[in-house]
Structure formats: structure tokens, C-alpha cells
Short mmCIF file of C-alpha atoms in Angstrom, two decimals:
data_model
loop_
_atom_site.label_atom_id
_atom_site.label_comp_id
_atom_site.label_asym_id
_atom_site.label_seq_id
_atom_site.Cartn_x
_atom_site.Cartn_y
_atom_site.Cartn_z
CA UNK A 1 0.00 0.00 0.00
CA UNK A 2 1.48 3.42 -0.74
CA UNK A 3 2.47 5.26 1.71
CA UNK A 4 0.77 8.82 2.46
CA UNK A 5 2.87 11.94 2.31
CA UNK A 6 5.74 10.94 -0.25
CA UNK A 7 4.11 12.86 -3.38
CA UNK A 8 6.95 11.65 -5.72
CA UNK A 9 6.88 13.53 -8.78
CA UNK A 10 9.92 12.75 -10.28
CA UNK A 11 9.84 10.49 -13.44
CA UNK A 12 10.86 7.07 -12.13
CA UNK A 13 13.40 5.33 -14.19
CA UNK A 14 13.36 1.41 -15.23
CA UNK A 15 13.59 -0.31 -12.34
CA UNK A 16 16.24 -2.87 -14.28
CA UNK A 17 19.89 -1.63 -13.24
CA UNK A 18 21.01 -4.79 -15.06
CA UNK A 19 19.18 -4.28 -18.39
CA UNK A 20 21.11 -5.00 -21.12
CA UNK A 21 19.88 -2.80 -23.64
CA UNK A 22 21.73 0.40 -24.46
CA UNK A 23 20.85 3.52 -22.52
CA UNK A 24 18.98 5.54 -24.95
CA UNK A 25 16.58 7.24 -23.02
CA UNK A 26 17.69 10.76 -21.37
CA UNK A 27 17.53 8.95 -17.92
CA UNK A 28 21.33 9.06 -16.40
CA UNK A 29 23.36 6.31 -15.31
CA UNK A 30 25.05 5.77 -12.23
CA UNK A 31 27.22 3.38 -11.28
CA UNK A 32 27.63 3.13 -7.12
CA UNK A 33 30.16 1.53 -5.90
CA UNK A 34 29.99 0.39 -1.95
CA UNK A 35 30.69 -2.67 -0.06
CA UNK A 36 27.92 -2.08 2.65
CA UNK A 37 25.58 -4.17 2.06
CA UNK A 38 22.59 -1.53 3.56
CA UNK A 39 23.98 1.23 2.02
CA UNK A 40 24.26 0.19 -1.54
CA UNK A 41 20.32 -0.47 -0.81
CA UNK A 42 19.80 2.93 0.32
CA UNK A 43 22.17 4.87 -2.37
CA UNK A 44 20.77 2.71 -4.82
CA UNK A 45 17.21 3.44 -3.78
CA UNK A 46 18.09 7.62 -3.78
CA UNK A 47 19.18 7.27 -6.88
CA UNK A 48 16.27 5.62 -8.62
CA UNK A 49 13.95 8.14 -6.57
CA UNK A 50 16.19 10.89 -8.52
CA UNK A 51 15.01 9.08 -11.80
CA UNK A 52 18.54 7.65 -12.72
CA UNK A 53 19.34 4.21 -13.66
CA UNK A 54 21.39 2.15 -11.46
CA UNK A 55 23.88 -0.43 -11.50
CA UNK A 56 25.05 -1.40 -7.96
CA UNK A 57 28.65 -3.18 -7.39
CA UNK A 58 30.19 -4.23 -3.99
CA UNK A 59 34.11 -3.43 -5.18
CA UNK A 60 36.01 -1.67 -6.93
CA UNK A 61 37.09 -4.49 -8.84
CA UNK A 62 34.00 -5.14 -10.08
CA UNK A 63 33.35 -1.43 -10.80
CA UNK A 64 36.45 -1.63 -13.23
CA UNK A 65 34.97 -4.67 -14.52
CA UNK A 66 31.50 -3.10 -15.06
CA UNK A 67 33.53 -0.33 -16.56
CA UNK A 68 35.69 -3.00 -18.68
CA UNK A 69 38.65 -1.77 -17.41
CA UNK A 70 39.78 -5.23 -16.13
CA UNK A 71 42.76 -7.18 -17.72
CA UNK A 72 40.57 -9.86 -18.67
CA UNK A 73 38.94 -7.59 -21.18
CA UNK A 74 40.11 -5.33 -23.70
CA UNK A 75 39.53 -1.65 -22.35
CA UNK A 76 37.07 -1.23 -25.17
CA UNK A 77 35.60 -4.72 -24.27
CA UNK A 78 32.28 -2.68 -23.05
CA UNK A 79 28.63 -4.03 -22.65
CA UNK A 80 27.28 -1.04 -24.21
CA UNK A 81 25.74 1.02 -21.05
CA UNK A 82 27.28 4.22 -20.89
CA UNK A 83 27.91 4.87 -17.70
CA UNK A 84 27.43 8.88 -16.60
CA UNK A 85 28.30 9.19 -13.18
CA UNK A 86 30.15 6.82 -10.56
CA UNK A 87 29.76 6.82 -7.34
CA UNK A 88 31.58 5.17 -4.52
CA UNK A 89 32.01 5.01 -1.16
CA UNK A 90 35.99 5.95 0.32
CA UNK A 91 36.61 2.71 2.79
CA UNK A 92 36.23 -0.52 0.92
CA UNK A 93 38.45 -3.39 1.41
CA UNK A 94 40.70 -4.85 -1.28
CA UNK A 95 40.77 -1.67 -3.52
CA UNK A 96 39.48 1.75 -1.86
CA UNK A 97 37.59 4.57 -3.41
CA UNK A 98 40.20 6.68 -3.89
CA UNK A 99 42.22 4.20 -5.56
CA UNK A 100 39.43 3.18 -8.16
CA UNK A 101 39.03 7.02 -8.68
CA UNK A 102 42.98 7.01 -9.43
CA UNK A 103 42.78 4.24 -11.85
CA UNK A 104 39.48 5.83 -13.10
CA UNK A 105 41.49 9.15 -14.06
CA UNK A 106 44.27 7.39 -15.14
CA UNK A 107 42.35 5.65 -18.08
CA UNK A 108 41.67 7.72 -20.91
CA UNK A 109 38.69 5.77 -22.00
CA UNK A 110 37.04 6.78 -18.69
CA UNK A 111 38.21 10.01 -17.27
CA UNK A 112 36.13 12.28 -18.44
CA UNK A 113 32.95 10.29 -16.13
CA UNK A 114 32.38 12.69 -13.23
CA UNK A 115 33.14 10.65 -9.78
CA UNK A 116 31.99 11.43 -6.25
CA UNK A 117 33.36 10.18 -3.61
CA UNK A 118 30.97 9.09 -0.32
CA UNK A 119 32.81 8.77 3.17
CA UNK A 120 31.12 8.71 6.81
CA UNK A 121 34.38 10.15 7.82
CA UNK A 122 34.56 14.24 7.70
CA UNK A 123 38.68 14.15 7.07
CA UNK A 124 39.78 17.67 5.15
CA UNK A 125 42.25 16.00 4.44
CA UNK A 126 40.92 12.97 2.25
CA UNK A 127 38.13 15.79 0.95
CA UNK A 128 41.38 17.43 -0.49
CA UNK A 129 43.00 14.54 -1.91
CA UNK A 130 39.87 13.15 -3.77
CA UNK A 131 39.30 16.40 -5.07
CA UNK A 132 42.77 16.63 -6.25
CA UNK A 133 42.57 13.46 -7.66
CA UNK A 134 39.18 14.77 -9.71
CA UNK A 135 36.66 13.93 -8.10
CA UNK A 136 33.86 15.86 -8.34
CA UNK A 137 32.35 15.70 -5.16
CA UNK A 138 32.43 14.55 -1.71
CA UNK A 139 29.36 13.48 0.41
CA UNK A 140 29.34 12.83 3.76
CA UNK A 141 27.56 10.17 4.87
CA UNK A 142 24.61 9.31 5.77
CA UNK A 143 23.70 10.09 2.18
CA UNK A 144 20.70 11.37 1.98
CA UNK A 145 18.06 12.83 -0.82
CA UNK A 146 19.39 16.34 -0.92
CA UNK A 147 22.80 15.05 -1.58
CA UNK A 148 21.38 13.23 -4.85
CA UNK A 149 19.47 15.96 -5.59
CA UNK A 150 22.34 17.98 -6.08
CA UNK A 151 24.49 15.37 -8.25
CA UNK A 152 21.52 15.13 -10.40
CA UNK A 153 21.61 18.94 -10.94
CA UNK A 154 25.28 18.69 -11.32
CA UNK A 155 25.21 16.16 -14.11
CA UNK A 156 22.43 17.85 -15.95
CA UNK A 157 23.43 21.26 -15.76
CA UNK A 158 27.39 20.19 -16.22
CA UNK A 159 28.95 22.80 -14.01
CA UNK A 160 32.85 22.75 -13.66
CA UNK A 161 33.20 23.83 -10.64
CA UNK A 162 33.68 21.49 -8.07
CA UNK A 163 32.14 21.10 -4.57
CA UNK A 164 32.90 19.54 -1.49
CA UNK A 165 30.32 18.33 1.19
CA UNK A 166 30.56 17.71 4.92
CA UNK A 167 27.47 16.66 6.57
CA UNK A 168 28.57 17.77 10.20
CA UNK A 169 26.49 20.84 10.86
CA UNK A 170 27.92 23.30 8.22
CA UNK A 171 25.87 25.06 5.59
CA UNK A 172 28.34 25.88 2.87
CA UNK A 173 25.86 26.43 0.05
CA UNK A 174 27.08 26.28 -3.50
CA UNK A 175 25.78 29.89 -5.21
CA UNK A 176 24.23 28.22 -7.90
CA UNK A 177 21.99 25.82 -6.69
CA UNK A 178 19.35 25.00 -4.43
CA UNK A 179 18.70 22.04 -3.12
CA UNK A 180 18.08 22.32 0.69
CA UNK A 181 14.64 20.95 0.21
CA UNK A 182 14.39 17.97 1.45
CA UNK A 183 16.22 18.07 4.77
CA UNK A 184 16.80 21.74 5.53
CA UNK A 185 18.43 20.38 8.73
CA UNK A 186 21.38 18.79 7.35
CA UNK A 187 23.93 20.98 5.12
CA UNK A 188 24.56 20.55 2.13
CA UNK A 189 27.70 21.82 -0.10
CA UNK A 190 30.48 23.84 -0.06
CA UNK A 191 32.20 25.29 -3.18
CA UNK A 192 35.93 24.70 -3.08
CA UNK A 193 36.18 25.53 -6.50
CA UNK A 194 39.76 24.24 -7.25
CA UNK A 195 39.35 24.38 -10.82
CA UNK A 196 39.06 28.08 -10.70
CA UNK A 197 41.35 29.20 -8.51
CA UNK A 198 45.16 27.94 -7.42
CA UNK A 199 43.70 27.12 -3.69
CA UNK A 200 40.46 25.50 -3.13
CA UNK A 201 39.45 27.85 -0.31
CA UNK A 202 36.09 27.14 1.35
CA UNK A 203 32.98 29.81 0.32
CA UNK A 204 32.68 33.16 2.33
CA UNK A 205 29.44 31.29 3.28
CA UNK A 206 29.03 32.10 7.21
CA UNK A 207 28.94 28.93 8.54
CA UNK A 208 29.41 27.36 11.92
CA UNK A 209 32.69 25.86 10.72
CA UNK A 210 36.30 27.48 11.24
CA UNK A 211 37.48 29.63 9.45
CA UNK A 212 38.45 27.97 5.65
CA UNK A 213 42.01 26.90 4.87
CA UNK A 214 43.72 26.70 1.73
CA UNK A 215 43.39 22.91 0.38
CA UNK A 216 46.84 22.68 -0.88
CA UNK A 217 48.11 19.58 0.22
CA UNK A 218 50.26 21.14 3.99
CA UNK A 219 49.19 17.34 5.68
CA UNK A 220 49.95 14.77 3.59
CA UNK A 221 50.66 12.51 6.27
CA UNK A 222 54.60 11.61 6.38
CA UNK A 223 54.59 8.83 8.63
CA UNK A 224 52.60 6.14 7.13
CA UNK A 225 49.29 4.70 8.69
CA UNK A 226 48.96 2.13 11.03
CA UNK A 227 46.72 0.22 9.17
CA UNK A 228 48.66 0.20 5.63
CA UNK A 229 47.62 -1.76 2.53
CA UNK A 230 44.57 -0.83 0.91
CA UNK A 231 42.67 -3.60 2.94
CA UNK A 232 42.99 -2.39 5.92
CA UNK A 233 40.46 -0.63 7.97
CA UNK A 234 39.85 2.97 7.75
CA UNK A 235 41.02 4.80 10.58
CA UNK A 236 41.36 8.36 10.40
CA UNK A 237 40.44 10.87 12.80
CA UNK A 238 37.82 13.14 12.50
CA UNK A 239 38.88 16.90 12.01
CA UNK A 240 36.52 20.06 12.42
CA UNK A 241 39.52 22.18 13.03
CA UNK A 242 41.94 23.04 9.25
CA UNK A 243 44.72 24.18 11.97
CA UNK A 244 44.56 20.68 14.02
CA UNK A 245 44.32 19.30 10.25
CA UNK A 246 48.17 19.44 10.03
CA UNK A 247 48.84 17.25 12.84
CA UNK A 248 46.66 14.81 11.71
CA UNK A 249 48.94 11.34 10.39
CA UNK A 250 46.56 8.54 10.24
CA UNK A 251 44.59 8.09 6.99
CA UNK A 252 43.54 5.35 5.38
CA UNK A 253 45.25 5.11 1.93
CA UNK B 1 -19.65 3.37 20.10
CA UNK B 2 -19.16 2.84 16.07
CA UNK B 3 -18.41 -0.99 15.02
CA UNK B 4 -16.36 -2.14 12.68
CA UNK B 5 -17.49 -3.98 10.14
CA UNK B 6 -15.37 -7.14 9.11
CA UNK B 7 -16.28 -7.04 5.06
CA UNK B 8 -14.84 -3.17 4.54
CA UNK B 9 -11.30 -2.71 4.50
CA UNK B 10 -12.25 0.75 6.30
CA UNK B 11 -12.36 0.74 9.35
CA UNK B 12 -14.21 3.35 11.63
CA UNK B 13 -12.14 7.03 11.57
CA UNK B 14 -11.74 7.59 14.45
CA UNK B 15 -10.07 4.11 14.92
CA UNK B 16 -7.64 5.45 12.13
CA UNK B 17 -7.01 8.46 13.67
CA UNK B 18 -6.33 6.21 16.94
CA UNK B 19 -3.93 3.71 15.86
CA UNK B 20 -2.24 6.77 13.52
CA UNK B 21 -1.51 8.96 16.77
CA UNK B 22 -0.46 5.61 18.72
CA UNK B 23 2.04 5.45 15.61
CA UNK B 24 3.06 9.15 15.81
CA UNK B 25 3.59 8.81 19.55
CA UNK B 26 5.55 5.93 19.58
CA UNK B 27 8.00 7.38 16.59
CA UNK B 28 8.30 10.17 18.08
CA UNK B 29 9.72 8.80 21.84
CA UNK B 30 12.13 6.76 19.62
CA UNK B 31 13.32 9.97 18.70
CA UNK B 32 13.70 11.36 21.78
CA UNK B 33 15.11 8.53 23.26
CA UNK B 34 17.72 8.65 20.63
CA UNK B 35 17.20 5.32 19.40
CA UNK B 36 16.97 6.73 15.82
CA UNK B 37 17.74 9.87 14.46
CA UNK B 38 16.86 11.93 11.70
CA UNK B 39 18.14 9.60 8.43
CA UNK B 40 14.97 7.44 9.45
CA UNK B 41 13.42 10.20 8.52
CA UNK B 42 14.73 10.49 5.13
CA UNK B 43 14.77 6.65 4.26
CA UNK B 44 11.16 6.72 5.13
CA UNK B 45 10.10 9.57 2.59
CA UNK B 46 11.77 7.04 0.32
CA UNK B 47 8.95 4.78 0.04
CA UNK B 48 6.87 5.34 -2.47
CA UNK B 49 4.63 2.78 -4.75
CA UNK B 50 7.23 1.14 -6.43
CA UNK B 51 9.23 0.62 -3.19
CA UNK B 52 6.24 0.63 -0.37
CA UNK B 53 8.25 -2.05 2.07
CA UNK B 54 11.33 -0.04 1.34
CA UNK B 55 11.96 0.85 4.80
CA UNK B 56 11.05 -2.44 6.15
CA UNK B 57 13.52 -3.88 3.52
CA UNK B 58 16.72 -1.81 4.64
CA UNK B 59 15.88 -2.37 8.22
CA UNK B 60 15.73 -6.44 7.85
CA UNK B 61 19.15 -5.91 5.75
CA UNK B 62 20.69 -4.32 8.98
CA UNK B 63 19.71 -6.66 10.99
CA UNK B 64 21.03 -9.67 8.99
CA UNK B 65 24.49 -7.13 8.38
CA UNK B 66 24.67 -6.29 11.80
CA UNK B 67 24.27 -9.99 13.13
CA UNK B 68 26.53 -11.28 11.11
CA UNK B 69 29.32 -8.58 12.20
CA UNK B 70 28.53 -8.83 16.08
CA UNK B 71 29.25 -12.87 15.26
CA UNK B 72 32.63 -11.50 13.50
CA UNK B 73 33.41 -9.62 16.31
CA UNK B 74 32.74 -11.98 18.68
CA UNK B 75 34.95 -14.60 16.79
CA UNK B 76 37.62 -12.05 16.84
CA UNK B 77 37.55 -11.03 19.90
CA UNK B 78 37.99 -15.28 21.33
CA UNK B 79 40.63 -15.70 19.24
CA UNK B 80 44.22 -15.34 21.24
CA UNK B 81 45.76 -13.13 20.47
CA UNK B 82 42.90 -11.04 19.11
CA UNK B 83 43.21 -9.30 16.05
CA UNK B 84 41.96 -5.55 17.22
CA UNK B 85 42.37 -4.04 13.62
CA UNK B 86 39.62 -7.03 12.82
CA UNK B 87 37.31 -6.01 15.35
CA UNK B 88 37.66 -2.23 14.59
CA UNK B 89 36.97 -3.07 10.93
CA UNK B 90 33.90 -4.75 11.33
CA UNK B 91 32.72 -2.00 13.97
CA UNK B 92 33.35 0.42 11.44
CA UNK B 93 31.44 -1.35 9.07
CA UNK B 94 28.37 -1.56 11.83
CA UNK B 95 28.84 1.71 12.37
CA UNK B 96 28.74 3.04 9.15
CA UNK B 97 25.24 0.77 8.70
CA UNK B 98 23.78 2.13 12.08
CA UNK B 99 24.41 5.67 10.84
CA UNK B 100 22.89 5.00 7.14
CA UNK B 101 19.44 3.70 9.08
CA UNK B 102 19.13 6.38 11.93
CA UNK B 103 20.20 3.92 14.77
CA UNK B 104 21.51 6.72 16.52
CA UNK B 105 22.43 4.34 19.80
CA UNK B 106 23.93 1.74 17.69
CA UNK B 107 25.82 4.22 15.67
CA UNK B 108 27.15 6.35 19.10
CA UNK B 109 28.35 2.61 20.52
CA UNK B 110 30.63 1.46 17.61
CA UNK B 111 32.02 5.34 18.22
CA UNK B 112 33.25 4.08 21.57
CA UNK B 113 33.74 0.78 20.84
CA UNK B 114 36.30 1.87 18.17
CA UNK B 115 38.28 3.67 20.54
CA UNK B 116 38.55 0.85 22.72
CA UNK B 117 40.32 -1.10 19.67
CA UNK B 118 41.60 1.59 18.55
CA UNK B 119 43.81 1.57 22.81
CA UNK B 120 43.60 -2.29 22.03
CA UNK B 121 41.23 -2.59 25.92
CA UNK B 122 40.27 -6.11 25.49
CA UNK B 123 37.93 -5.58 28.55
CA UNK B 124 36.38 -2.49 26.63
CA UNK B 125 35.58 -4.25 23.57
CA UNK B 126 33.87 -7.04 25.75
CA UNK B 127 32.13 -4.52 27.56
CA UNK B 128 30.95 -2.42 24.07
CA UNK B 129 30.36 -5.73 22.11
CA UNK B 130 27.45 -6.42 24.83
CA UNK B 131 26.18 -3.67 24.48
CA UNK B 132 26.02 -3.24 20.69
CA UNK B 133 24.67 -7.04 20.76
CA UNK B 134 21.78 -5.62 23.50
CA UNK B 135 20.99 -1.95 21.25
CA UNK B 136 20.41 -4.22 18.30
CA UNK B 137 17.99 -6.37 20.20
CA UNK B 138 16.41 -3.51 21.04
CA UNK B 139 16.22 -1.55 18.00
CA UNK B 140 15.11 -5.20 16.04
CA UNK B 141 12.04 -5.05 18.78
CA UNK B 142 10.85 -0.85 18.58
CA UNK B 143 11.24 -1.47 14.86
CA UNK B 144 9.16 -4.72 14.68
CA UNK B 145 6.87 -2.71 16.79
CA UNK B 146 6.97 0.41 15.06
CA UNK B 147 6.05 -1.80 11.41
CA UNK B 148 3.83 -3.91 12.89
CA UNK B 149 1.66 -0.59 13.46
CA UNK B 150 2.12 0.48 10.08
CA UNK B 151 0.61 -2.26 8.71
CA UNK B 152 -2.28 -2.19 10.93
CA UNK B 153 -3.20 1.10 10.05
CA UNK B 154 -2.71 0.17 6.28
CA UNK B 155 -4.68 -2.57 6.88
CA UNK B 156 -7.13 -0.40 8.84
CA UNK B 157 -7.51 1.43 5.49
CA UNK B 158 -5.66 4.69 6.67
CA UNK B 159 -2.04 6.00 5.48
CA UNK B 160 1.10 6.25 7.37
CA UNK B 161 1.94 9.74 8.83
CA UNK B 162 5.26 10.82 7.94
CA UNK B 163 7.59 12.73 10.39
CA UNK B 164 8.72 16.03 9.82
#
């Protein structure tokens, strides 16, 4: 029975993330990449609520593979659904987000599809170094409606600059858009536009934040983490402060 | 007093309106008692006719996650000499669940339990592992409760209320 209160009147998209058929319809294309079990269901679920197709993967290996970036197949090896946006969460065992956005970049077949990072972890410094890397953007989880929201805007309206997200109580708000519809409680983005300017320096938005720090990489941790190897666990520390940001050492990379 | 009659699917308003504040009230101390939080919320203005059971669906996925992690930990946390970088990866990964759901508790326990492996306190992951274990009982029952009145007022013929 339907549920009252949930008007939806977004154009649902096929419900078949596995079709095999080309894309031809307008709808966009996501591919989300995240080895929690419940959150793949939920991202999944935002995503086909934003009318976008969806094809779900638990790794980054099989992300490549969807992608047909594996060795087993030739790079051009593809089964025909173009993919438009990938998104994947930042702490996966075996390969981790920010190394399937490397390899992602690093493929010329590929680089030009826009990736956004997810991490429950608020760390400035792995913001900067996915944004670096070119990502697009960086969501903070929980994800939640008004963070697809804004991707979907993103793809559509194809905006260069690029944004940054942290979900812990600040409301940087990109200029151009608006999406703080859904849950007006929760922020939303923050424009570090690092394509436009030489340091990706946080919007005079007033937020309850500190003040914004340049992005250029000052904390590139020197000693390496604890937990090295890309399958170990994630275990950062959680900054609010850019000046404690400096001392910070453990990351999981 | 109005009866209600067994061949409609409608039953009396006013026995809506009953079971739908009963509903309401009982959300709403779950809230306050901080056993979920607001991302409830937003998975539950997720449902909609092709997904109706969606919420129902990503709670029983929790639960079958989060059992199979407490059995992880458990494991782990037997084994001599325990692996604490284990444990602290499958809290993260209950953790990271909790928070995706709105189990506020649940998601506040793994913070603790985390730094407990994180200072390698055997006696402190015993201690949070319990506890975790005990939340998720807890959260399993409010949220059995919590659909099991849903589905009564559905089956009442009235419509869930959604939270602000």
C-alpha cells in the first residue's frame, strides 16, 4: 500500500539496473560503488527516486569490470551502457575509493565520467586529496536525498566547478543551486572551486565551521598509517579544526 | 460506540485516527530517546509505490548485516591473540550501517567501541560488544513494533503519517 505523504513527482526510471539494452533514453546512469551491504540499498534506492538508472557493485574491482577496465577484457571490451556518473564510497576493502578514482582518471577511456566520492568520515584531508585526484564531489555520509538531488543537478546542468560536502552541521551552500529541500536540517555543499582558482578555499558562506584553509596539500601525512595496505580498515580521525588538520597522520590510503 | 465492520477494508475514523496517533507517539519517543535519528526520517520519505516495504527492507538488511558482524566480532575477539584491527573493521562497518538507518544508539556505541580497539582494551571491547549485541535487540524489537503498526493502520484502510 502506498504510503501517504511521499508525493513523488519525479519520473521514475526502469527499475532494471542490469538491463542490457543500451541507454537511450535521457535517464542518467550511475554506477555506485559500496561494499555495505545496507547502504548500496539505500544509495541505490536515492538514486532511482532521482530518476537515474542504477547499477550497484560491492568493489572496486567489479566497478572496473562493469567499466571493462579489467585485464581480462580489452579496455574497449564494453557491454554497451554508458555509464554517466560513478559513485563510490571511500573505505572498501581490497581496492578503496580513492584508488578506483585514481585508476578511473588514469584511463583515458574513462576520465572524463564525473566521480563522487561518499565517506562517513569528515577528514579535510581525504576531501582534499579526492578532489585533487578529480573527483567531483564529496558526500558525507549518511547520504541522503538532498545530496542526490544535487548530483543530479550537477550532471544535468554540467557545471565545472567542483564542490565539497561535509554533513557535520555546516551550511556551505554552492551559489548556484538549491537544493536544501528535502532536509533543511542537514547541510549541504560547499564550493571549493579548485578548478578556478590555485587554492580551493572554502565559500565566504558564514557557517558554523572554522574559518576555511587553503586545500593545498600542507598534511599529507609523512609517517605512514597504522593500518597500511589498501585492505585495511579505515582509521582516520575526524577533524573540524583546518589548523589541528596538520597534525593529523593517520589516513587510510 | 461505532463498530467495525469485518467485510470493509475501512475501518471506523476515528479508529484510524487512533492507531495513527499511537504510531506518531511511539515514533516520536524513539526519537527522543535517541534510538533513531533523523536519516529514518529520510529513508522513510523514500517509500513510495514502487518501493512501499522499502523501509522495512533496509531495516531487515541491517539486521542480517549487523548480526553477522557482532558474530565477527565476537569470533575475533575469542581468538588469542585477538586481532583488534579485525574487530575495529567490522565496527566500522556496523557503524557506518547504524548511521545509514538512523540507529543513533547503535551508531554512538561502535564510536566508543572503536576507541577501545583503537587503545587495544580487550575488557572495553567485551564490555561495548554487549552492548552493541543488547541496542540491536532492542532496536530489532521498537522497529518490529513500530512496522507492525504500520501495517495495521494500512490494513485499517488509513495511510502512514510521515515525520517532519
Amino acid at each position: 500500500m502506498a504510503r501517504n505523504g511521499v508525493a513523488s513527482w519525479r519520473r521514475r526510471s526502469s527499475d532494471q539496473s542490469d538491463d542490457p539494452s543500451p541507454c537511450g533514453s535521457e535517464d542518467v546512469h550511475v554506477l555506485a560503488v559500496d561494499d555495505s551491504l545496507v547502504d548500496r540499498k539505500v544509495i541505490e534506492h536515492l538514486l532511482k527516486i532521482s530518476s537515474c538508472k542504477v547499477t550497484a557493485v560491492d568493489s572496486g574491482i567489479r566497478a572496473l569490470q562493469f567499466l571493462g577496465l579489467d585485464e581480462e577484457k580489452a579496455a574497449g571490451d564494453f557491454n554497451g551502457l554508458k555509464v554517466d556518473l560513478i559513485i563510490t564510497d571511500y573505505c572498501m576493502p581490497g581496492m578503496t575509493g580513492y584508488e578506483l578514482l585514481k585508476k578511473i582518471k588514469e584511463s583515458s577511456a574513462l576520465r572524463e565520467i564525473p566521480v563522487v566520492i561518499m565517506s562517513s568520515e569528515n577528514v579535510l584531508a581525504r576531501i582534499d586529496r579526492c578532489l585533487e585526484e578529480g573527483a567531483e564531489d564529496f558526500i558525507v555520509k549518511p547520504v541522503k536525498l538532498s545530496d542526490v538531488k544535487r548530483l543530479r543537478d550537477f550532471m544535468t546542468r554540467d557545471v565545472g566547478d567542483r564542490v565539497r560536502s561535509d554533513g557535520e552541521g555546516t551550511t556551505h551552500k554552492r551559489k548556484l543551486q538549491e537544493s536544501s529541500d528535502v532536509s533543511s536540517s542537514s547541510p549541504s555543499v560547499s564550493s571549493a572551486s579548485s578548478s578556478s582558482s590555485s587554492s580551493s578555499s572554502l565559500p565566504t558562506t558564514p557557517s558554523r565551521s572554522p574559518s576555511p584553509s587553503p586545500s593545498v596539500s600542507l598534511s599529507e601525512p609523512s609517517s605512514p598509517s597504522p593500518s597500511t595496505g589498501s585492505s585495511g580498515p579505515c582509521s582516520p580521525s575526524s577533524l573540524e579544526s583546518p589548523t589541528r588538520r596538520l597534525k593529523m597522520t593517520s589516513c587510510c590510503d | 460506540m461505532p463498530r467495525f465492520h469485518g467485510q470493509s477494508n475501512h475501518a471506523p475514523v476515528d479508529i484510524v485516527n487512533q492507531l495513527q496517533k499511537q504510531y506518531v507517539d511511539y515514533l516520536t519517543s524513539l526519537f527522543h530517546e535517541g534510538v533513531l535519528d533523523d536519516q529514518f526520517t529520510q529513508l522513510q520519505k523514500l517509500q513510495d509505490e514502487s518501493n512501499p516495504d522499502f523501509t522495512v527492507e533496509v531495516a531487515t538488511l541491517f539486521f542480517v548485516d549487523s548480526d553477522k558482524l557482532i558474530n565477527n566480532m565476537a569470533a575475533a575477539l575469542e581468538r588469542s591473540p585477538v586481532d583488534f584491527k579485525q574487530v575495529d573493521a567490522d565496527v566500522h562497518q556496523l557503524k557506518g550501517s547504524s548511521s545509514s538507518i538512523g540507529a543513533m544508539r547503535v551508531k554512538n556505541l561502535c564510536i566508543t567501541f572503536r576507541s577501545f580497539c583503537e587503545t587495544q582494551s580487550y575488557e572495553g571491547c567485551l564490555i561495548c560488544l554487549q552492548q552493541v549485541k543488547n541496542e540491536c535487540a532492542v532496536l530489532k524489537d521498537k522497529l518490529q513494533n513500530l512496522f507492525r503498526m504500520e501495517q495495521q493502520i494500512v490494513g485499517a484502510g488509513g495511510s502512514v503519517p510521515l515525520m517532519d
